[in-house]
C-alpha cells in the first residue's frame, strides 16, 4: 500500500461482506464491494498518516466492513423480514349532536357542595349568619362576597367566606383579579405552596390579607385596581 493512495483487494472485500451477510445475493455482494472500493478512494483524500496507521494495525478489514454495512439494504441485513402493520385510524366522524351525547354519557353530575364546600342561598345566609338579603346583594355588587351560580339564575354563597357576620377581608382583592367567582373560590380552597401548604381562605382567616392579595395578583397575573 503506497502513501499516496489506498488500494483494496476486491476478492477480499467480497469475502468479508459474504461472511457477514451470508443470505445476500452474490450480485449485491459484488455491488457492495464496488461501493467499498469507491469509498476507499474517497478516504484516500484524508491525511495519509491516519490511513496508514489503520493499515499497520490490521484494522482496514474492519473499517471496510463498517463502510459496506452502511450501504447494505435493511432487508438483506436482517435475519427476518420486518412485519408491517397499520393502525385502525381515527374512526368515523361524529356529528356535533352525537359527540355531545356521547360526552354527556361520560360526565357524571357533581353537586356544588362537592367542590365548593358548604354553601347556602340568600335565605340560608340570613338564617345562619344573620345577614339580610339586601345587605348580601350589596356585598355581591361591591365584589366583597363570592356568589356561585347554581342552576340558571340562583346564587349559592360559600359559608366559609364569612366570619362574625361579615365577609373576610381580602375576598374583594381576590375577586378583583380572578376571571370569575368560580375561579376565585376554587383558588381560595386549594392548598398553596407560597402559604406553607395552607389554603388562601385559611390565610385570610389568620389575617394575612396582604400576603394573599400579593399571591393572587401573581397567580392571576393581574393588577388590583
Coordinates of N, CA and C in Angstrom, one line a residue:
X1 N 0.9 -1.2 0.0 CA 0.0 0.0 0.0 C 0.9 1.2 0.0
X2 N 0.7 2.1 -0.9 CA 1.5 3.3 -1.0 C 1.0 4.4 -0.1
X3 N 1.9 5.5 0.1 CA 1.5 6.6 0.9 C 0.5 7.5 0.2
X4 N 0.5 7.4 -1.2 CA -0.3 8.4 -2.0 C -1.7 7.9 -2.0
X5 N -2.0 6.7 -2.0 CA -3.4 6.2 -2.2 C -3.5 4.8 -1.6
X6 N -4.8 4.5 -1.3 CA -5.1 3.2 -0.8 C -5.7 2.3 -1.9
X7 N -5.4 1.1 -1.9 CA -6.0 0.1 -2.9 C -6.6 -1.0 -2.1
X8 N -7.6 -1.6 -2.7 CA -8.3 -2.7 -2.0 C -8.3 -3.9 -2.9
X9 N -8.3 -5.1 -2.2 CA -8.5 -6.4 -2.9 C -10.0 -6.7 -3.0
X10 N -10.5 -6.7 -4.2 CA -12.0 -6.9 -4.4 C -12.4 -8.2 -3.9
X11 N -11.6 -9.2 -4.1 CA -12.0 -10.6 -3.6 C -12.0 -10.6 -2.1
X12 N -11.1 -9.9 -1.5 CA -11.0 -9.9 0.0 C -12.3 -9.1 0.5
X13 N -12.6 -8.0 -0.1 CA -13.8 -7.3 0.4 C -15.1 -8.1 0.2
X14 N -15.2 -8.8 -0.9 CA -16.4 -9.6 -1.1 C -16.4 -10.7 -0.1
X15 N -15.3 -11.3 0.2 CA -15.2 -12.4 1.2 C -15.7 -11.8 2.6
X16 N -15.3 -10.6 2.9 CA -15.7 -10.0 4.2 C -17.2 -9.8 4.2
X17 N -17.8 -9.2 3.1 CA -19.2 -9.0 3.1 C -20.0 -10.2 3.1
X18 N -19.5 -11.3 2.3 CA -20.3 -12.5 2.3 C -20.3 -13.2 3.6
X19 N -19.2 -13.1 4.4 CA -19.1 -13.7 5.7 C -20.1 -13.0 6.7
X20 N -20.3 -11.7 6.5 CA -21.2 -11.0 7.4 C -22.6 -11.1 7.0
X21 N -22.9 -11.3 5.7 CA -24.2 -11.3 5.1 C -24.4 -12.5 4.2
X22 N -24.4 -13.7 4.8 CA -24.5 -15.0 4.1 C -25.8 -15.1 3.2
X23 N -26.8 -14.4 3.6 CA -28.1 -14.5 2.8 C -28.2 -13.5 1.6
X24 N -27.2 -12.6 1.5 CA -27.3 -11.6 0.5 C -27.0 -12.2 -0.8
X25 N -27.7 -11.9 -1.9 CA -27.4 -12.4 -3.2 C -26.0 -12.0 -3.7
X26 N -25.4 -12.9 -4.5 CA -24.0 -12.6 -5.0 C -23.9 -11.3 -5.7
X27 N -24.9 -11.0 -6.5 CA -24.9 -9.7 -7.3 C -24.8 -8.5 -6.3
X28 N -25.5 -8.6 -5.2 CA -25.5 -7.5 -4.3 C -24.1 -7.4 -3.6
X29 N -23.6 -8.5 -3.3 CA -22.3 -8.5 -2.6 C -21.2 -7.9 -3.5
X30 N -21.3 -8.2 -4.8 CA -20.4 -7.6 -5.8 C -20.6 -6.1 -5.9
X31 N -21.8 -5.7 -5.9 CA -22.1 -4.3 -6.0 C -21.6 -3.5 -4.8
X32 N -21.8 -4.1 -3.6 CA -21.4 -3.5 -2.4 C -19.8 -3.4 -2.3
X33 N -19.2 -4.4 -2.9 CA -17.7 -4.4 -2.9 C -17.2 -3.2 -3.8
X34 N -17.9 -3.0 -4.9 CA -17.6 -1.8 -5.7 C -17.8 -0.5 -4.9
X35 N -18.9 -0.5 -4.1 CA -19.1 0.8 -3.4 C -18.0 1.0 -2.3
X36 N -17.6 -0.1 -1.7 CA -16.5 0.0 -0.8 C -15.2 0.5 -1.5
X37 N -15.0 0.0 -2.7 CA -13.8 0.5 -3.4 C -13.9 2.0 -3.7
X38 N -15.1 2.4 -4.0 CA -15.2 3.9 -4.2 C -15.0 4.6 -2.9
X39 N -15.6 4.1 -1.8 CA -15.4 4.7 -0.5 C -13.9 4.9 -0.1
X40 N -13.2 3.8 -0.4 CA -11.8 3.9 -0.1 C -11.1 4.9 -0.9
X41 N -11.5 5.1 -2.2 CA -10.9 6.1 -3.0 C -11.1 7.5 -2.4
X42 N -12.4 7.7 -1.9 CA -12.7 8.9 -1.2 C -11.9 9.1 0.0
X43 N -11.7 8.0 0.8 CA -11.0 8.1 2.0 C -9.5 8.5 1.8
X44 N -9.0 8.2 0.6 CA -7.6 8.5 0.3 C -7.4 10.0 0.3
X45 N -8.4 10.8 0.3 CA -8.3 12.2 0.3 C -8.0 12.7 1.7
X46 N -8.1 11.9 2.7 CA -7.9 12.3 4.1 C -6.4 12.1 4.4
X47 N -5.9 12.7 5.5 CA -4.5 12.6 5.8 C -4.0 11.2 5.7
X48 N -2.9 11.0 4.9 CA -2.5 9.6 4.7 C -1.9 8.9 5.9
X49 N -1.4 9.7 6.9 CA -0.8 9.1 8.0 C -1.8 8.4 8.8
X50 N -3.1 8.9 8.9 CA -4.1 8.2 9.6 C -4.5 6.9 9.0
X51 N -4.6 6.9 7.6 CA -5.0 5.7 6.9 C -3.9 4.6 7.0
X52 N -2.6 5.1 6.9 CA -1.5 4.1 7.1 C -1.5 3.5 8.5
X53 N -1.9 4.3 9.5 CA -2.0 3.8 10.8 C -3.0 2.7 10.9
X54 N -4.2 2.9 10.2 CA -5.2 1.9 10.2 C -4.7 0.6 9.6
X55 N -4.0 0.7 8.5 CA -3.5 -0.5 7.8 C -2.4 -1.2 8.6
X56 N -1.5 -0.4 9.3 CA -0.5 -1.1 10.1 C -1.1 -1.9 11.2
X57 N -2.2 -1.4 11.8 CA -2.8 -2.0 12.9 C -3.8 -3.1 12.5
X58 N -3.8 -3.4 11.2 CA -4.6 -4.5 10.7 C -6.1 -4.2 11.0
X59 N -6.5 -3.0 10.9 CA -7.9 -2.6 11.1 C -8.6 -2.2 9.8
X60 N -7.9 -2.3 8.7 CA -8.5 -2.0 7.5 C -9.7 -2.8 7.1
X61 N -9.6 -4.1 7.4 CA -10.7 -5.0 7.1 C -12.0 -4.6 7.9
X62 N -11.8 -4.3 9.2 CA -13.0 -3.8 10.0 C -13.5 -2.5 9.5
X63 N -12.6 -1.6 9.0 CA -13.1 -0.3 8.6 C -13.9 -0.5 7.3
X64 N -13.4 -1.3 6.4 CA -14.1 -1.5 5.1 C -15.5 -2.2 5.4
X65 N -15.5 -3.1 6.3 CA -16.7 -3.8 6.7 C -17.8 -2.8 7.2
X66 N -17.4 -1.9 8.0 CA -18.3 -0.9 8.6 C -18.8 0.0 7.5
X67 N -18.0 0.4 6.5 CA -18.4 1.2 5.4 C -19.4 0.5 4.6
X68 N -19.2 -0.8 4.3 CA -20.1 -1.5 3.5 C -21.4 -1.7 4.1
X69 N -21.4 -1.9 5.4 CA -22.7 -2.2 6.1 C -23.6 -1.0 6.0
X70 N -23.1 0.2 5.8 CA -23.9 1.4 5.7 C -24.7 1.4 4.4
X71 N -24.3 0.6 3.4 CA -24.9 0.5 2.1 C -25.8 -0.7 1.9
X72 N -25.7 -1.7 2.8 CA -26.4 -2.9 2.7 C -27.9 -2.6 2.9
X73 N -28.8 -3.0 2.0 CA -30.3 -2.8 2.3 C -30.7 -3.4 3.6
X74 N -31.6 -2.8 4.2 CA -32.0 -3.3 5.6 C -32.6 -4.7 5.5
X75 N -33.3 -5.0 4.4 CA -34.0 -6.3 4.4 C -33.0 -7.4 4.2
X76 N -31.7 -7.2 3.6 CA -30.7 -8.2 3.5 C -29.9 -8.3 4.7
X77 N -29.9 -7.3 5.6 CA -29.0 -7.3 6.8 C -29.7 -7.9 8.0
X78 N -31.0 -8.1 7.9 CA -31.8 -8.7 9.0 C -32.1 -10.1 8.7
X79 N -32.2 -10.9 9.8 CA -32.4 -12.3 9.7 C -33.9 -12.6 9.3
X80 N -34.8 -11.7 9.7 CA -36.2 -11.9 9.3 C -36.8 -10.7 8.7
X81 N -37.8 -10.9 7.9 CA -38.5 -9.7 7.3 C -39.2 -8.9 8.3
X82 N -39.3 -7.6 8.1 CA -40.0 -6.7 9.0 C -41.5 -6.9 8.8
X83 N -42.2 -7.1 9.9 CA -43.6 -7.2 9.9 C -44.2 -5.8 9.8
X84 N -45.0 -5.5 8.8 CA -45.6 -4.2 8.6 C -47.0 -4.3 9.0
X85 N -47.4 -3.3 9.9 CA -48.8 -3.2 10.4 C -49.3 -1.9 10.1
X86 N -50.6 -1.7 10.3 CA -51.3 -0.5 10.1 C -52.4 -0.3 11.1
X87 N -52.5 0.9 11.7 CA -53.5 1.1 12.7 C -54.9 1.2 12.2
X88 N -55.8 1.3 13.1 CA -57.2 1.3 12.6 C -57.6 2.7 12.2
X89 N -56.8 3.8 12.5 CA -57.2 5.1 12.2 C -58.0 5.8 13.3
X90 N -58.6 7.0 12.9 CA -59.3 7.7 13.9 C -60.8 7.3 14.0
X91 N -61.2 6.5 13.1 CA -62.6 6.1 13.2 C -63.6 7.1 12.5
X92 N -64.8 6.8 12.6 CA -65.8 7.6 11.9 C -65.9 9.0 12.5
X93 N -66.3 10.0 11.7 CA -66.5 11.4 12.1 C -67.9 11.5 12.6
X94 N -68.0 12.0 13.9 CA -69.3 12.1 14.5 C -69.9 13.5 14.3
X95 N -71.2 13.6 14.3 CA -71.9 14.9 14.2 C -71.7 15.6 15.6
X96 N -71.9 16.9 15.6 CA -71.8 17.7 16.8 C -72.8 17.1 17.9
X97 N -74.0 16.9 17.5 CA -75.0 16.4 18.5 C -74.7 15.0 19.0
X98 N -74.2 14.1 18.1 CA -73.8 12.8 18.6 C -72.6 12.9 19.5
X99 N -71.6 13.8 19.2 CA -70.5 14.0 20.1 C -70.8 14.5 21.4
X100 N -71.7 15.4 21.5 CA -72.2 15.9 22.8 C -72.9 14.9 23.6
X101 N -73.7 14.1 22.9 CA -74.5 13.0 23.6 C -73.5 12.0 24.2
X102 N -72.5 11.6 23.4 CA -71.5 10.6 24.0 C -70.7 11.2 25.1
X103 N -70.4 12.5 25.0 CA -69.6 13.2 26.1 C -70.5 13.3 27.3
X104 N -71.8 13.6 27.2 CA -72.7 13.7 28.3 C -72.8 12.3 29.0
X105 N -72.6 11.2 28.3 CA -72.7 9.9 28.9 C -71.6 9.6 29.8
X106 N -70.4 10.3 29.6 CA -69.2 10.1 30.4 C -69.2 11.0 31.6
X107 N -69.9 12.1 31.5 CA -69.8 13.2 32.5 C -70.8 12.9 33.6
X108 N -70.3 12.8 34.9 CA -71.2 12.5 36.0 C -71.6 13.8 36.7
X109 N -72.8 14.1 36.9 CA -73.2 15.3 37.6 C -72.5 15.4 39.0
X110 N -72.1 16.6 39.3 CA -71.4 16.9 40.6 C -72.1 18.0 41.3
X111 N -72.5 17.8 42.6 CA -73.1 18.8 43.4 C -72.1 19.9 43.7
X112 N -72.6 21.1 43.8 CA -71.8 22.3 44.1 C -71.0 22.1 45.4
X113 N -71.7 21.4 46.4 CA -71.0 21.2 47.7 C -69.8 20.3 47.6
X114 N -69.7 19.5 46.5 CA -68.6 18.6 46.4 C -67.3 19.3 46.1
X115 N -67.4 20.4 45.5 CA -66.1 21.2 45.2 C -66.0 22.5 45.9
X116 N -67.2 23.1 46.3 CA -67.2 24.4 46.9 C -67.3 24.3 48.4
X117 N -67.6 23.2 49.0 CA -67.8 23.1 50.4 C -69.2 23.6 50.8
X118 N -69.5 23.8 52.0 CA -70.8 24.2 52.5 C -71.3 25.5 51.8
X119 N -72.5 25.5 51.3 CA -73.0 26.8 50.7 C -74.4 27.0 51.1
X120 N -74.9 28.2 50.9 CA -76.3 28.5 51.3 C -76.8 29.5 50.4
X121 N -78.2 29.5 50.2 CA -78.8 30.6 49.4 C -79.0 31.8 50.3
X122 N -79.6 32.8 49.8 CA -79.8 34.1 50.5 C -80.6 33.9 51.8
X123 N -81.6 33.1 51.7 CA -82.4 32.8 53.0 C -81.6 32.0 54.0
X124 N -80.8 31.1 53.5 CA -79.9 30.4 54.5 C -78.9 31.3 55.1
X125 N -78.3 32.2 54.4 CA -77.3 33.1 54.9 C -78.0 34.0 56.0
X126 N -79.2 34.4 55.7 CA -79.9 35.3 56.7 C -80.2 34.5 58.0
X127 N -80.6 33.2 57.8 CA -81.0 32.4 58.9 C -79.7 32.0 59.7
X128 N -78.7 31.6 59.1 CA -77.5 31.1 59.8 C -76.5 32.1 60.2
X129 N -76.4 33.2 59.4 CA -75.3 34.2 59.7 C -75.9 35.5 60.2
X130 N -77.2 35.7 59.9 CA -77.8 36.9 60.3 C -77.6 38.1 59.3
X131 N -77.3 37.8 58.1 CA -77.1 38.8 57.1 C -78.3 38.9 56.2
X132 N -78.9 40.1 56.2 CA -80.1 40.4 55.4 C -79.9 40.2 53.9
X133 N -80.9 39.9 53.2 CA -80.8 39.7 51.8 C -80.3 40.9 51.1
X134 N -80.9 42.1 51.5 CA -80.5 43.3 50.8 C -79.0 43.6 51.1
X135 N -78.5 43.3 52.3 CA -77.1 43.5 52.6 C -76.2 42.6 51.7
X136 N -76.7 41.4 51.6 CA -75.9 40.4 50.9 C -75.8 40.8 49.4
X137 N -76.9 41.3 48.8 CA -76.9 41.7 47.5 C -76.0 42.9 47.3
X138 N -75.9 43.8 48.2 CA -75.0 44.9 48.2 C -73.5 44.4 48.2
X139 N -73.2 43.5 49.0 CA -71.9 42.9 49.1 C -71.5 42.3 47.7
X140 N -72.5 41.6 47.1 CA -72.2 40.9 45.9 C -71.9 42.0 44.8
X141 N -72.6 43.0 44.7 CA -72.4 44.1 43.8 C -71.1 44.8 44.0
X142 N -70.7 44.9 45.2 CA -69.4 45.5 45.6 C -68.2 44.6 45.3
X143 N -68.5 43.3 45.0 CA -67.4 42.4 44.9 C -66.7 41.9 46.2
X144 N -67.5 42.0 47.3 CA -66.9 41.7 48.6 C -67.3 40.2 48.9
X145 N -68.2 39.6 48.2 CA -68.7 38.3 48.6 C -68.8 37.5 47.3
X146 N -68.4 36.2 47.4 CA -68.5 35.3 46.3 C -69.8 34.6 46.2
X147 N -70.5 34.7 45.1 CA -71.7 34.1 44.8 C -71.6 33.1 43.6
X148 N -71.8 31.9 43.8 CA -71.7 30.8 42.8 C -73.0 30.5 42.2
X149 N -73.0 30.5 40.9 CA -74.3 30.2 40.2 C -74.7 28.7 40.3
X150 N -75.9 28.6 40.9 CA -76.4 27.2 41.0 C -77.7 27.1 40.1
X151 N -77.7 26.3 39.1 CA -78.8 26.3 38.1 C -78.6 27.4 37.2
X152 N -79.7 28.0 36.7 CA -79.7 29.0 35.7 C -79.5 30.4 36.3
X153 N -80.1 30.7 37.5 CA -80.1 32.1 37.9 C -79.8 32.2 39.4
X154 N -80.0 31.2 40.2 CA -79.8 31.3 41.7 C -78.3 31.3 42.0
X155 N -78.0 32.0 43.1 CA -76.7 32.1 43.6 C -76.6 31.3 44.9
X156 N -75.5 30.6 45.1 CA -75.1 29.9 46.3 C -73.9 30.6 46.9
X157 N -73.9 30.8 48.2 CA -72.8 31.5 48.8 C -72.0 30.6 49.7
X158 N -70.7 30.4 49.5 CA -69.9 29.6 50.3 C -69.9 30.1 51.8
X159 N -70.2 29.3 52.7 CA -70.3 29.8 54.1 C -68.9 30.1 54.7
X160 N -67.8 29.5 54.2 CA -66.5 29.7 54.8 C -65.9 31.1 54.5
X161 N -66.6 31.9 53.7 CA -66.1 33.2 53.4 C -66.6 34.2 54.4
X162 N -67.4 33.8 55.3 CA -68.0 34.7 56.3 C -67.3 34.5 57.7
X163 N -67.2 35.6 58.4 CA -66.7 35.5 59.8 C -67.3 36.6 60.6
X164 N -67.9 36.3 61.7 CA -68.6 37.2 62.6 C -69.6 38.1 61.8
X165 N -70.4 37.4 60.9 CA -71.4 38.0 60.2 C -71.0 38.9 59.1
X166 N -69.7 38.9 58.7 CA -69.2 39.7 57.6 C -68.3 38.9 56.7
X167 N -68.1 39.3 55.5 CA -67.2 38.6 54.6 C -65.7 38.8 55.1
X168 N -64.9 37.9 54.9 CA -63.5 38.0 55.2 C -62.8 39.1 54.5
X169 N -62.0 39.9 55.1 CA -61.2 40.9 54.4 C -60.2 40.3 53.5
X170 N -60.2 40.7 52.3 CA -59.3 40.2 51.2 C -60.1 39.4 50.2
X171 N -61.3 39.0 50.4 CA -62.2 38.4 49.4 C -62.3 39.3 48.2
X172 N -62.5 40.6 48.4 CA -62.6 41.5 47.3 C -61.4 41.6 46.5
X173 N -60.2 41.5 47.1 CA -58.9 41.6 46.4 C -58.8 40.4 45.4
X174 N -59.2 39.2 45.9 CA -59.1 38.0 45.0 C -60.1 38.1 43.9
X175 N -61.3 38.5 44.2 CA -62.3 38.7 43.2 C -62.0 39.7 42.1
X176 N -61.2 40.7 42.5 CA -60.9 41.7 41.5 C -59.9 41.3 40.5
X177 N -59.1 40.2 40.8 CA -58.1 39.8 39.8 C -58.5 38.4 39.2
X178 N -59.3 37.6 39.8 CA -59.7 36.4 39.2 C -60.7 36.6 38.1
X179 N -60.7 35.6 37.1 CA -61.6 35.8 35.9 C -63.0 35.7 36.3
X180 N -63.4 35.0 37.3 CA -64.8 34.9 37.7 C -64.9 34.4 39.2
X181 N -66.1 34.4 39.7 CA -66.3 34.0 41.1 C -65.9 32.5 41.3
X182 N -66.2 31.7 40.4 CA -65.9 30.3 40.5 C -64.4 30.0 40.6
X183 N -63.7 30.7 39.7 CA -62.2 30.5 39.7 C -61.6 31.1 41.0
X184 N -62.2 32.2 41.5 CA -61.7 32.7 42.7 C -61.9 31.8 43.9
X185 N -63.0 31.2 44.0 CA -63.3 30.3 45.1 C -62.5 29.0 45.0
X186 N -62.4 28.4 43.8 CA -61.6 27.3 43.6 C -60.1 27.5 44.0
X187 N -59.6 28.7 43.7 CA -58.2 29.0 44.0 C -58.1 29.2 45.5
X188 N -59.1 29.8 46.2 CA -59.0 30.0 47.6 C -59.1 28.7 48.4
X189 N -59.6 27.7 47.9 CA -59.8 26.4 48.6 C -58.7 25.4 48.4
X190 N -57.7 25.8 47.5 CA -56.6 24.9 47.2 C -55.4 25.2 48.1
X191 N -54.8 24.1 48.6 CA -53.5 24.4 49.4 C -52.5 25.1 48.5
X192 N -51.8 26.0 49.0 CA -50.9 26.8 48.2 C -49.5 26.7 48.8
X193 N -48.5 26.5 48.0 CA -47.1 26.3 48.4 C -46.6 27.6 49.0
X194 N -47.0 28.8 48.5 CA -46.5 30.0 49.0 C -47.0 30.4 50.3
X195 N -48.0 29.6 50.8 CA -48.6 29.8 52.1 C -48.3 28.6 53.0
X196 N -47.3 27.9 52.7 CA -46.9 26.8 53.6 C -47.8 25.6 53.5
X197 N -48.5 25.5 52.4 CA -49.5 24.4 52.2 C -50.9 24.7 52.7
X198 N -51.1 25.9 53.3 CA -52.4 26.3 53.7 C -53.2 26.8 52.5
X199 N -54.5 26.9 52.7 CA -55.4 27.5 51.7 C -55.4 29.0 51.8
X200 N -55.6 29.7 50.7 CA -55.8 31.2 50.9 C -56.9 31.6 51.8
X201 N -58.0 30.8 51.8 CA -59.1 31.2 52.7 C -58.7 31.1 54.2
X202 N -57.9 30.1 54.5 CA -57.4 29.9 55.9 C -56.4 31.1 56.2
X203 N -55.6 31.5 55.2 CA -54.7 32.6 55.5 C -55.4 33.9 55.7
X204 N -56.6 34.1 55.0 CA -57.4 35.2 55.3 C -58.0 35.2 56.7
X205 N -58.4 34.0 57.1 CA -58.9 33.9 58.5 C -57.8 34.2 59.5
X206 N -56.6 34.0 59.1 CA -55.5 34.3 60.0 C -55.0 35.8 59.9
X207 N -55.7 36.6 59.1 CA -55.4 38.0 59.0 C -54.3 38.3 58.0
X208 N -53.9 37.4 57.1 CA -52.8 37.6 56.1 C -53.4 38.1 54.8
X209 N -54.1 39.2 54.9 CA -54.8 39.7 53.7 C -53.7 40.2 52.6
X210 N -52.7 40.9 53.1 CA -51.7 41.4 52.1 C -51.0 40.3 51.4
X211 N -50.6 39.3 52.1 CA -49.9 38.2 51.5 C -50.8 37.4 50.5
X212 N -52.0 37.2 50.8 CA -53.0 36.5 49.9 C -53.2 37.4 48.7
X213 N -53.3 38.7 48.9 CA -53.6 39.6 47.7 C -52.4 39.6 46.8
X214 N -51.2 39.6 47.3 CA -50.0 39.6 46.5 C -49.9 38.3 45.7
X215 N -50.2 37.2 46.3 CA -50.1 35.9 45.7 C -51.2 35.8 44.6
X216 N -52.4 36.3 44.9 CA -53.4 36.3 43.9 C -53.1 37.1 42.7
X217 N -52.5 38.3 42.9 CA -52.1 39.1 41.7 C -51.1 38.4 40.9
X218 N -50.1 37.7 41.5 CA -49.1 36.9 40.8 C -49.7 35.7 40.1
X219 N -50.6 35.0 40.7 CA -51.2 33.8 40.1 C -52.1 34.1 39.0
X220 N -52.9 35.1 39.1 CA -53.8 35.5 38.1 C -53.2 36.5 37.1
X221 N -52.0 37.0 37.4 CA -51.2 37.8 36.5 C -52.0 39.1 36.2
X222 N -52.5 39.7 37.2 CA -53.3 41.0 37.0 C -53.0 41.9 38.2
X223 N -53.3 43.2 37.9 CA -53.1 44.2 39.0 C -54.4 44.5 39.6
X224 N -54.3 44.6 41.0 CA -55.5 45.0 41.7 C -55.8 46.5 41.5
X225 N -57.0 46.9 41.1 CA -57.3 48.3 40.9 C -57.4 49.1 42.2

